[in-house]
Amino acid sequence: MRPFAYACSLAAVAFAAEQWINEVDTGLTDYLFSTNYTEGHLPLLKDMRAVMDFDYAARQFLDNQKYSFYRTAAGGEWSYRNNLDVWKKVMLRPRHLHDVSKLNETLPVTFMGYNFSAPIFIAPAARGGYANPERAELNFVDAAAKENILYTAALYASKTIEELAAQKHNETMNGPQVMFQQACLSLLNHVQIYTNVNLSVTWDAMKRAEAAGAKAFVWTIDAPGDSTRHRAARYDTTNANAVTSALTWDLYDEIKSRTSLPVIPKGIVTVEDALLAVEKGAPAIYLSNHGGRQVEYSPSPLEVAYEIYRNAPQVFQQVEVMADSGVRYGTDVVKLLALGVKMVGLGRPFMYANCYGTEGVEKLIQILKTEIVHDAAQAGVTDLKKVPRNLVRLPTQFDTVLKY
Ligand SMILES: Cc1cc2nc3c(=O)[nH]c(=O)nc-3n(C[C@H](O)[C@H](O)[C@H](O)COP(=O)(O)O)c2cc1C
Ligand SMILES: *[C@@H]1O[C@H](CO)[C@@H](O)[C@H](O)[C@H]1NC(C)=O
Ligand SMILES: *[C@@H]1O[C@H](CO)[C@@H](O)[C@H](O)[C@H]1NC(C)=O
Ligand SMILES: *[C@@H]1O[C@H](CO)[C@@H](O)[C@H](O)[C@H]1NC(C)=O
Ligand SMILES: *[C@@H]1O[C@H](CO)[C@@H](O)[C@H](O)[C@H]1NC(C)=O
Ligand SMILES: *[C@@H]1O[C@H](CO)[C@@H](O)[C@H](O)[C@H]1NC(C)=O
């Protein structure tokens, strides 16, 4: 009994002292209210200094229904909160007296054979039109081209596959802009909701994306059913893919057989599924808990990357690994790179930044690039392509060595 009671009282103290809040206080509101800013308006873009600032800005600017769709997560939002909180459990082991003067030249990355200016990307997220009704995701295409990063368009984007393709820029680090396309089981005709998914809709969308010049598919594997999202449900804002379906590895094989493009499974959260994906010939894998929006209590990419690292480290050599969910600071990116992740994505922050249009999206990318270089330099990293594993100090509760 004693250890249990002891643990409980400790937990009680911790809860009393530390109430969870969405944005850590870094002085944004103190600053804004010292200017002529009034609540309920979009703050000036020049006053956005951190990734999380864009969440505050979007909450002021968007109506509750729209903000809630972007912000919502599953169940009690424990996974969502864990995605944001988990980083603080992992201290760095900064090494000093390293020459970091050439670190910024190591920011660019080659992923799936394409060159990008940084190991960050815009994750696929539906309904960009909520933040910017006129241009929606066209702002993502423009900003990604200008900053030479990867944009992966969502199947349920507000703009069509063809509209997004027509916006692509011709002069990027890869010549014509490289974009990936997210796909999933589609159920566009909600009248059919009780039957099952309509695969011909999916094949059709994939054909269109291929014709429009997409370079890879990101296949969402973590949405086999509808999700429990109270924050959005209050406004009757529902999901596009709201059906319990036969989403299986056999279907993955069929998808691969229907396209010549690489198909990257998105939503891997266990070492078992990472190994299965490798076995199935996936060219890359995408660690994600969908920003905590699908199954509640799904782990963060940091925990997943560590599980893979501890149980099957070869995976990081066999396939290229991308990851998202809860990434908000340069140090978050550096920690994932240390574990072997190659490309790190963000979802909500880009949706929020789009309230400012292309300029806001660009500024978010610039903030991230600057933080990655500054934080890695401070930690004594000399090459972002070779961030040492022992840069991160992982706590014992992360140590899931499995017998699979
Ligand atoms: C508004 C919104 C819509 C999303 N729509 C999709 C989608 O259609 N398909 C998909 O695979 N993931 C979707 N996602 C998940 C993102 O691709 C990504 O995994 C997630 O946002 C990462 O977590 P973060 O928001 O904490 O960065 C969506 C996320 C948000 C916030
Ligand atoms: C505050 O005043 C400045 C000029 O000093 C102006 O440029 C800015 O638009 C104002 N901001 C708001 C939110 O009213
Ligand atoms: C890296 O930083 C140095 C010194 O600040 C600067 O001269 C150089 O242009 C930067 N290189 C890149 C690729 O940003
Ligand atoms: C890009 O190149 C294609 C084909 O060469 C051309 O049709 C298109 O107009 C160009 N787009 C822009 C924005 O210049
Ligand atoms: C990517 O960059 C490398 C040099 O780092 C270069 O050799 C290669 O041609 C580039 N690839 C593309 C597609 O531009
Ligand atoms: C499936 O989608 C296709 C293309 O939109 C449509 O022609 C067909 O009628 C749909 N089938 C069912 C059973 O809903």
Short mmCIF file of C-alpha atoms and ligand atoms in Angstrom, two decimals, residues 110 113-115 173-175, ligand 5:
data_model
loop_
_atom_site.label_atom_id
_atom_site.label_comp_id
_atom_site.label_asym_id
_atom_site.label_seq_id
_atom_site.Cartn_x
_atom_site.Cartn_y
_atom_site.Cartn_z
CA THR A 110 17.47 14.76 -49.65
CA GLY A 113 15.50 11.44 -53.99
CA TYR A 114 14.35 15.06 -53.87
CA ASN A 115 16.19 18.02 -52.38
CA MET A 173 15.68 23.24 -55.66
CA ASN A 174 14.21 20.31 -57.62
CA GLY A 175 13.37 22.32 -60.71
C1 LIG B 5 20.14 17.21 -55.07
O1 LIG B 5 21.36 17.74 -54.58
C2 LIG B 5 22.49 17.00 -54.97
C3 LIG B 5 23.70 17.66 -54.32
O2 LIG B 5 23.53 17.73 -52.94
C4 LIG B 5 22.63 16.97 -56.46
O3 LIG B 5 23.70 16.15 -56.82
C5 LIG B 5 21.34 16.43 -57.09
O4 LIG B 5 21.40 16.54 -58.47
C6 LIG B 5 20.13 17.19 -56.57
N1 LIG B 5 18.92 16.54 -57.04
C7 LIG B 5 17.93 17.18 -57.63
C8 LIG B 5 16.72 16.36 -57.99
O5 LIG B 5 17.95 18.38 -57.85
#
